[in-house]
Short mmCIF file of C-alpha atoms and ligand atoms in Angstrom, two decimals:
data_model
loop_
_atom_site.label_atom_id
_atom_site.label_comp_id
_atom_site.label_asym_id
_atom_site.label_seq_id
_atom_site.Cartn_x
_atom_site.Cartn_y
_atom_site.Cartn_z
CA MET R 1 -15.44 73.29 67.31
CA VAL R 2 -18.93 74.46 66.39
CA ASP R 3 -21.39 74.08 69.25
CA ASP R 4 -24.56 75.70 68.04
CA THR R 5 -26.94 72.84 67.34
CA SER R 6 -29.35 74.66 65.05
CA PHE R 7 -26.47 76.06 63.00
CA ILE R 8 -24.99 72.56 62.66
CA LEU R 9 -28.31 71.07 61.61
CA ASN R 10 -29.22 73.78 59.13
CA HIS R 11 -26.00 75.20 57.70
CA LEU R 12 -22.70 73.62 58.74
CA GLY R 13 -20.71 72.11 55.88
CA GLU R 14 -23.20 72.99 53.15
CA ASP R 15 -20.82 75.05 51.05
CA ARG R 16 -23.65 76.27 48.83
CA GLN R 17 -21.48 77.94 46.20
CA HIS R 18 -20.34 74.45 45.15
CA GLY R 19 -23.93 73.32 44.65
CA TYR R 20 -25.27 75.86 42.14
CA ASP R 21 -26.10 78.12 45.11
CA ALA R 22 -29.08 75.87 45.76
CA VAL R 23 -30.52 76.33 49.24
CA VAL R 24 -30.77 72.56 49.62
CA PRO R 25 -27.52 70.77 48.74
CA PRO R 26 -27.92 68.66 45.60
CA ILE R 27 -27.81 64.87 45.73
CA VAL R 28 -24.59 63.98 43.96
CA GLN R 29 -25.94 60.66 42.71
CA SER R 30 -22.76 59.57 40.98
CA GLY R 31 -20.66 56.51 41.63
CA ASN R 32 -17.45 57.99 40.24
CA PHE R 33 -15.84 61.31 39.34
CA THR R 34 -13.76 62.44 36.36
CA TYR R 35 -10.59 64.49 36.01
CA PRO R 36 -9.43 66.66 33.10
CA THR R 37 -5.89 65.26 32.98
CA VAL R 38 -3.82 62.30 34.10
CA ALA R 39 -1.94 64.59 36.45
CA ALA R 40 -5.18 65.77 38.04
CA MET R 41 -6.28 62.18 38.58
CA ARG R 42 -2.92 61.19 39.98
CA SER R 43 -3.17 64.01 42.53
CA VAL R 44 -6.41 62.64 44.02
CA VAL R 45 -5.79 58.88 43.91
CA GLN R 46 -3.79 59.11 47.12
CA LEU R 47 -6.58 61.14 48.72
CA GLU R 48 -9.55 59.01 47.81
CA MET R 49 -11.04 59.33 51.28
CA ASP R 50 -10.97 63.13 51.11
CA ARG R 51 -11.70 63.96 47.47
CA PRO R 52 -14.29 62.80 44.94
CA LEU R 53 -12.87 59.76 43.10
CA TYR R 54 -15.24 56.90 43.88
CA THR R 55 -18.36 57.09 46.04
CA ARG R 56 -17.49 54.18 48.35
CA GLY R 57 -14.68 56.34 49.72
CA PHE R 58 -15.92 59.89 49.26
CA ASN R 59 -19.12 61.49 48.05
CA PRO R 60 -19.86 65.22 48.41
CA THR R 61 -23.40 64.67 49.74
CA VAL R 62 -22.20 62.17 52.34
CA ALA R 63 -19.32 64.51 53.23
CA ILE R 64 -21.74 67.23 54.41
CA LEU R 65 -23.38 64.73 56.71
CA ARG R 66 -20.03 63.62 58.15
CA LYS R 67 -19.27 67.20 59.21
CA LYS R 68 -22.65 67.62 60.87
CA ILE R 69 -22.46 64.32 62.78
CA ALA R 70 -18.93 65.04 64.00
CA ALA R 71 -19.94 68.51 65.22
CA LEU R 72 -23.07 67.19 66.95
CA GLU R 73 -21.03 64.59 68.86
CA HIS R 74 -18.16 66.99 69.70
CA ALA R 75 -15.87 64.76 67.66
CA GLU R 76 -13.12 65.56 65.18
CA ASP R 77 -14.53 63.42 62.38
CA ALA R 78 -17.29 60.95 61.61
CA LEU R 79 -18.20 58.25 59.11
CA VAL R 80 -21.60 57.38 57.68
CA PHE R 81 -22.49 53.75 56.99
CA SER R 82 -25.39 51.99 55.29
CA SER R 83 -26.62 50.72 58.69
CA GLY R 84 -26.03 51.14 62.39
CA SER R 85 -24.90 47.52 62.65
CA ALA R 86 -22.26 48.09 59.97
CA ALA R 87 -21.04 51.18 61.85
CA ILE R 88 -20.68 49.28 65.13
CA ALA R 89 -19.10 46.23 63.50
CA ALA R 90 -16.54 48.28 61.57
CA ALA R 91 -15.59 50.33 64.64
CA VAL R 92 -15.16 47.30 66.91
CA MET R 93 -13.30 45.22 64.32
CA SER R 94 -10.87 48.04 63.68
CA PHE R 95 -9.49 47.87 67.22
CA VAL R 96 -9.17 44.12 67.82
CA LYS R 97 -7.12 41.26 66.42
CA ALA R 98 -7.01 37.49 67.04
CA GLY R 99 -6.18 36.82 70.69
CA ASP R 100 -7.68 40.10 71.99
CA HIS R 101 -10.52 40.37 74.50
CA ILE R 102 -13.54 42.69 74.50
CA VAL R 103 -15.61 43.65 77.56
CA CYS R 104 -19.20 44.50 76.59
CA VAL R 105 -22.21 45.54 78.63
CA HIS R 106 -24.67 42.67 78.92
CA LYS R 107 -27.89 42.81 76.90
CA PRO R 108 -26.49 45.05 74.17
CA TYR R 109 -28.32 45.55 70.89
CA SER R 110 -29.01 42.06 69.46
CA TRP R 111 -26.65 42.34 66.47
CA THR R 112 -23.87 43.79 68.61
CA LYS R 113 -24.18 40.62 70.66
CA LYS R 114 -24.04 38.50 67.49
CA LEU R 115 -20.97 40.40 66.33
CA LEU R 116 -19.12 39.21 69.45
CA VAL R 117 -20.65 35.77 69.92
CA GLU R 118 -20.95 34.56 66.34
CA LEU R 119 -18.61 36.61 64.18
CA LEU R 120 -15.55 37.82 66.12
CA ALA R 121 -15.38 34.59 68.13
CA ARG R 122 -14.68 32.76 64.86
CA PHE R 123 -11.63 34.96 64.38
CA GLY R 124 -10.22 34.33 67.84
CA VAL R 125 -11.49 37.46 69.59
CA GLU R 126 -12.81 36.72 73.09
CA HIS R 127 -15.48 38.64 74.96
CA THR R 128 -17.04 38.99 78.41
CA PHE R 129 -20.49 40.46 79.04
CA VAL R 130 -20.75 42.44 82.28
CA ASP R 131 -23.48 44.01 84.38
CA GLY R 132 -22.71 47.61 83.48
CA THR R 133 -24.76 49.17 86.27
CA ASP R 134 -21.54 48.99 88.31
CA ALA R 135 -18.59 50.38 86.32
CA GLU R 136 -16.20 48.37 88.51
CA ASN R 137 -17.43 45.24 86.72
CA TYR R 138 -15.56 46.49 83.66
CA ARG R 139 -12.36 46.73 85.72
CA LYS R 140 -12.89 43.26 87.21
CA SER R 141 -13.20 41.77 83.71
CA VAL R 142 -10.03 43.33 82.32
CA LYS R 143 -7.47 40.72 81.27
CA PRO R 144 -3.95 41.28 79.91
CA ASN R 145 -5.36 40.93 76.37
CA THR R 146 -8.36 43.29 76.80
CA THR R 147 -8.24 46.03 74.16
CA PHE R 148 -11.82 47.23 73.78
CA PHE R 149 -14.85 48.20 75.92
CA ILE R 150 -18.38 48.38 74.50
CA THR R 151 -21.03 50.45 76.28
CA GLU R 152 -24.63 51.14 75.36
CA SER R 153 -26.11 53.57 77.82
CA PRO R 154 -28.92 53.01 78.22
CA ASN R 155 -29.72 49.90 76.23
CA SER R 156 -32.89 50.08 74.20
CA LEU R 157 -34.96 47.38 75.89
CA THR R 158 -34.38 47.31 79.65
CA PHE R 159 -32.69 50.73 79.96
CA GLU R 160 -29.77 49.98 82.25
CA LEU R 161 -27.14 52.73 82.23
CA GLN R 162 -23.39 52.68 82.53
CA ASP R 163 -21.52 55.49 84.26
CA LEU R 164 -19.67 56.48 81.08
CA ALA R 165 -17.08 58.73 82.75
CA ALA R 166 -16.19 55.95 85.20
CA VAL R 167 -15.94 53.29 82.48
CA ALA R 168 -13.83 55.61 80.30
CA ALA R 169 -11.46 56.30 83.22
CA ILE R 170 -10.95 52.57 83.84
CA ALA R 171 -10.28 52.08 80.12
CA ARG R 172 -7.67 54.83 80.05
CA GLU R 173 -5.76 53.23 82.95
CA HIS R 174 -5.40 50.08 80.82
CA ASN R 175 -4.95 51.68 77.40
CA ILE R 176 -8.30 50.28 76.23
CA THR R 177 -10.38 51.88 73.47
CA THR R 178 -14.04 52.58 74.29
CA LEU R 179 -17.20 52.76 72.20
CA CYS R 180 -20.67 53.89 73.22
CA ASP R 181 -23.82 53.07 71.25
CA ASN R 182 -25.62 56.38 71.82
CA SER R 183 -28.66 55.69 69.62
CA PHE R 184 -31.21 56.10 72.43
CA ASN R 185 -30.08 59.62 73.29
CA SER R 186 -29.21 60.99 69.88
CA PRO R 187 -26.34 63.52 70.01
CA LEU R 188 -28.71 66.08 71.52
CA PHE R 189 -29.30 64.38 74.86
CA GLN R 190 -25.91 62.77 75.60
CA ASN R 191 -22.37 63.28 74.31
CA PRO R 192 -20.18 60.35 75.39
CA ILE R 193 -17.00 61.94 74.02
CA ASP R 194 -17.35 64.74 76.60
CA LEU R 195 -17.35 61.97 79.25
CA GLY R 196 -14.10 60.46 77.95
CA ILE R 197 -15.44 57.78 75.59
CA ASP R 198 -13.38 57.40 72.38
CA LEU R 199 -15.93 56.36 69.76
CA VAL R 200 -19.65 57.07 69.53
CA ALA R 201 -21.94 55.03 67.29
CA HIS R 202 -25.57 55.57 66.33
CA SER R 203 -28.15 53.73 64.39
CA ALA R 204 -29.04 56.75 62.25
CA THR R 205 -32.10 54.74 61.23
CA LYS R 206 -33.61 55.88 64.52
CA TYR R 207 -33.72 59.49 65.78
CA LEU R 208 -31.10 60.98 63.44
CA ASN R 209 -33.12 60.25 60.33
CA GLY R 210 -36.41 60.22 62.17
CA HIS R 211 -38.76 59.43 59.29
CA SER R 212 -38.64 55.62 59.12
CA ASP R 213 -37.54 55.71 55.48
CA VAL R 214 -33.75 55.12 55.69
CA VAL R 215 -31.46 52.53 57.31
CA ALA R 216 -28.07 54.10 58.15
CA GLY R 217 -25.41 54.34 60.84
CA VAL R 218 -22.63 56.65 62.01
CA VAL R 219 -19.43 56.53 64.03
CA ALA R 220 -17.74 59.65 65.42
CA GLY R 221 -14.42 60.09 67.21
CA ARG R 222 -10.86 61.36 67.03
CA ALA R 223 -9.50 62.09 63.55
CA ASP R 224 -6.83 59.36 63.77
CA HIS R 225 -9.36 56.76 64.93
CA ILE R 226 -11.82 57.65 62.18
CA ARG R 227 -9.04 57.63 59.59
CA GLN R 228 -8.01 54.15 60.76
CA ILE R 229 -11.57 52.76 60.53
CA MET R 230 -12.04 54.39 57.15
CA SER R 231 -8.83 53.19 55.54
CA LYS R 232 -9.36 49.61 56.74
CA GLU R 233 -12.85 48.39 57.66
CA PHE R 234 -14.94 51.08 55.99
CA MET R 235 -13.26 50.72 52.61
CA THR R 236 -12.94 46.92 52.64
CA LEU R 237 -16.34 46.00 54.08
CA GLY R 238 -17.80 48.72 51.88
CA ALA R 239 -21.01 49.43 53.80
CA ALA R 240 -21.16 52.96 52.34
CA PRO R 241 -24.48 54.84 52.29
CA SER R 242 -26.11 55.83 49.02
CA PRO R 243 -25.95 59.58 48.31
CA HIS R 244 -29.74 59.63 48.21
CA ASP R 245 -30.02 58.11 51.69
CA ALA R 246 -27.41 60.58 52.96
CA TRP R 247 -29.51 63.40 51.56
CA LEU R 248 -32.68 62.04 53.21
CA LEU R 249 -30.78 61.78 56.47
CA MET R 250 -29.70 65.41 56.13
CA ARG R 251 -33.31 66.38 55.56
CA GLY R 252 -34.28 64.45 58.68
CA LEU R 253 -31.64 66.33 60.69
CA ARG R 254 -33.28 69.70 59.93
CA THR R 255 -35.99 68.86 62.48
CA LEU R 256 -33.92 66.81 64.94
CA GLU R 257 -34.29 69.34 67.77
CA LEU R 258 -38.03 69.75 67.24
CA ARG R 259 -38.66 66.01 66.99
CA LEU R 260 -36.51 65.05 69.95
CA HIS R 261 -38.05 67.51 72.36
CA ARG R 262 -41.58 66.61 71.24
CA SER R 263 -40.87 62.89 71.67
CA ALA R 264 -39.24 63.46 75.07
CA ASP R 265 -42.06 65.74 76.34
CA SER R 266 -44.72 63.24 75.29
CA ALA R 267 -42.75 60.28 76.67
CA ALA R 268 -42.66 61.94 80.10
CA GLN R 269 -46.44 62.27 80.07
CA VAL R 270 -46.95 58.73 78.81
CA ALA R 271 -44.50 57.25 81.35
CA ARG R 272 -46.20 59.00 84.27
CA PHE R 273 -49.62 57.85 83.10
CA LEU R 274 -48.41 54.25 82.75
CA GLU R 275 -46.64 54.25 86.10
CA GLY R 276 -49.88 55.19 87.83
CA HIS R 277 -52.03 52.57 86.07
CA PRO R 278 -53.02 49.42 87.99
CA LYS R 279 -52.55 47.13 84.96
CA VAL R 280 -48.91 48.24 84.54
CA ALA R 281 -46.58 46.39 86.90
CA ARG R 282 -43.42 48.30 85.94
CA VAL R 283 -42.20 51.04 83.63
CA HIS R 284 -38.55 50.94 82.54
CA TRP R 285 -37.63 54.51 81.61
CA PRO R 286 -34.66 56.44 83.03
CA GLY R 287 -36.72 59.62 83.32
CA LEU R 288 -38.84 58.25 86.16
CA GLU R 289 -37.68 58.74 89.77
CA SER R 290 -38.46 55.04 90.26
CA HIS R 291 -35.74 54.05 87.76
CA PRO R 292 -32.86 52.62 89.84
CA GLN R 293 -30.32 54.78 88.00
CA HIS R 294 -32.38 57.95 87.70
CA GLN R 295 -29.69 60.08 89.39
CA LEU R 296 -26.97 58.85 87.04
CA ALA R 297 -29.32 59.46 84.10
CA ARG R 298 -29.79 63.05 85.20
CA LYS R 299 -26.04 63.45 85.63
CA GLN R 300 -24.91 62.26 82.21
CA MET R 301 -27.98 62.77 79.98
CA LYS R 302 -29.56 66.12 79.17
CA ARG R 303 -33.08 64.79 78.64
CA MET R 304 -34.76 61.37 78.43
CA ALA R 305 -35.79 60.19 74.98
CA GLY R 306 -39.08 58.62 73.93
CA LEU R 307 -38.41 54.89 74.19
CA MET R 308 -39.58 52.83 77.21
CA THR R 309 -40.59 49.30 78.16
CA ILE R 310 -43.56 48.34 80.30
CA GLU R 311 -44.37 45.12 82.11
CA LEU R 312 -48.09 44.47 82.09
CA ASP R 313 -50.03 42.95 84.93
CA ALA R 314 -51.42 40.31 82.55
CA PRO R 315 -52.35 36.72 83.46
CA ASP R 316 -51.08 35.17 80.23
CA GLU R 317 -49.81 35.91 76.74
CA ALA R 318 -53.38 36.19 75.50
CA GLY R 319 -53.87 39.14 77.83
CA VAL R 320 -50.74 40.83 76.46
CA GLU R 321 -51.95 40.20 72.93
CA ARG R 322 -55.36 41.73 73.73
CA PHE R 323 -53.56 44.88 74.92
CA CYS R 324 -51.31 45.03 71.85
CA ASP R 325 -53.92 44.18 69.26
CA ASN R 326 -56.26 46.84 70.63
CA LEU R 327 -53.71 49.66 70.55
CA LYS R 328 -54.57 51.73 67.49
CA THR R 329 -51.96 54.49 67.39
CA PHE R 330 -48.91 52.41 68.35
CA LEU R 331 -48.05 50.37 65.26
CA ILE R 332 -46.75 46.83 65.88
CA ALA R 333 -43.22 47.00 64.47
CA VAL R 334 -39.52 46.81 65.27
CA SER R 335 -37.25 49.86 65.18
CA TRP R 336 -38.11 53.27 66.67
CA GLY R 337 -37.12 56.95 66.41
CA GLY R 338 -39.46 57.89 63.54
CA TYR R 339 -42.51 60.12 63.57
CA GLU R 340 -44.87 57.26 64.38
CA SER R 341 -45.45 55.64 67.75
CA LEU R 342 -44.62 51.94 67.88
CA GLN R 343 -45.05 48.89 70.08
CA TRP R 344 -42.76 45.86 70.17
CA PRO R 345 -44.17 43.01 72.25
CA VAL R 346 -41.44 40.72 73.59
CA CYS R 347 -43.84 37.76 73.26
CA ALA R 348 -43.79 38.19 69.46
CA LEU R 349 -40.02 37.74 69.32
CA LYS R 350 -39.39 34.92 71.74
CA GLY R 351 -39.32 31.67 69.87
CA PRO R 352 -36.98 29.70 67.71
CA SER R 353 -34.25 32.36 67.46
CA GLY R 354 -33.65 31.85 71.18
CA TYR R 355 -33.40 35.60 71.69
CA TYR R 356 -35.12 37.32 74.59
CA THR R 357 -36.04 34.04 76.27
CA ASP R 358 -34.80 35.54 79.54
CA LEU R 359 -37.31 38.40 79.38
CA PRO R 360 -40.84 38.20 80.81
CA PHE R 361 -43.63 37.69 78.26
CA THR R 362 -45.43 40.66 79.81
CA MET R 363 -42.89 43.14 78.40
CA VAL R 364 -43.89 45.54 75.65
CA ARG R 365 -41.52 48.20 74.37
CA LEU R 366 -43.23 51.46 73.44
CA TYR R 367 -41.82 54.22 71.28
CA VAL R 368 -43.52 57.59 71.72
CA GLY R 369 -43.57 59.41 68.40
CA LEU R 370 -44.90 62.78 67.33
CA GLU R 371 -48.65 62.25 67.70
CA ASP R 372 -50.67 64.21 70.26
CA PRO R 373 -49.75 62.75 73.67
CA GLU R 374 -53.41 63.00 74.78
CA THR R 375 -54.37 60.71 71.92
CA LEU R 376 -51.62 58.25 72.81
CA ILE R 377 -52.63 58.15 76.48
CA ALA R 378 -56.32 57.68 75.65
CA ASP R 379 -55.36 54.82 73.35
CA LEU R 380 -53.19 53.18 76.01
CA ARG R 381 -55.98 53.55 78.58
CA GLN R 382 -58.58 51.77 76.43
CA ALA R 383 -56.12 48.99 75.49
CA LEU R 384 -55.11 48.43 79.14
CA ASP R 385 -58.81 47.93 79.94
CA ARG R 386 -58.86 44.97 77.53
CA ILE R 387 -56.16 42.96 79.30
C1 PLP V 1 -31.38 49.80 65.65
C2 PLP V 1 -30.23 49.81 66.55
C3 PLP V 1 -28.96 49.40 66.13
C4 PLP V 1 -28.69 48.87 64.73
O1 PLP V 1 -28.89 49.85 63.76
P1 PLP V 1 -29.37 49.52 62.26
O2 PLP V 1 -29.44 50.86 61.65
O3 PLP V 1 -30.70 48.84 62.39
O4 PLP V 1 -28.38 48.62 61.65
C5 PLP V 1 -27.92 49.47 67.02
N1 PLP V 1 -28.11 49.91 68.28
C6 PLP V 1 -29.32 50.30 68.74
C7 PLP V 1 -29.44 50.76 70.15
C8 PLP V 1 -30.42 50.27 67.90
O5 PLP V 1 -31.62 50.64 68.36
#
């Protein structure tokens, strides 16, 4: 197993002699591949997930990315999907059948929740959401038909953690397969497989790509698990990435280390500033000593990434809006993990969808991007004065 991050990001799997010796691997923008003889074609048809035949199953540009993602997550193999949601859905669906039961951390990513509540429920798969801050809650929810645990540590809005080693140990006792959505940490700051988790998923849209110009997802795990997902859900649901997006993602990976450490350094400064400000009632960020699971965070995560949520000391929604509308460097947008700092006010997303109605209107999620942290703090200070 290769464990030199900069080598993985910059060289692993690039096999340059098969790409005209180009320094940057070419984008193999082809949907299908040709063979000189019938016999040659026959020899690859059985191997369509390992050899170029048709790009839904195998594409040389995507294949480089698979090797890099697997190595980064200390996994045997990985798959790349056209979105993070597709990656999570395919991985979960691959391990459950009608009559099975899934235990999932409460408040997971919104479309992970929909996968369980609205999609899998229609096919007879049950679920229970648990408070994951105590791993024993997973054990207490195990039923004879439980086959799958979903973790997301921390989640990307309120930042509760699960003790991944403890959850994985409970799962192993009951022969249950585990998945962790590791998007917040990227593979650089947390490796769930080292803690005993079976499958790791990421929205590659976020830190892995890092430039806000691609939507993609990945799943990494044991070779037999990945092969199973690939031969069933990946090939039938067909959420394959385009070679061009895979190439952009590879370009984004070149700077993953630089971007992640910059974002984490700046987030620490921003979080400390916000925690000390009278107009900020609470900062949810696992890097702060005040976070209720700070010790666990330090135990299982290498560093704390640049996403946090604040609760403003604001009298009404108008006060929250004055803060948000006056922030100049934090763009009002969903998503995160790119170069640009973002803000995501909960009060903009409450409403008819019924999502987030349990969250206080004073919450604003902030993503700390690559701008000068001094500039970001000055901007926050002037906007807080407008509340
Ligand atoms: C964005 C996100 C997803 C979904 O990924 P897409 O690439 O948008 O489909 C899943 N989990 C987390 C934690 C995310 O932030």
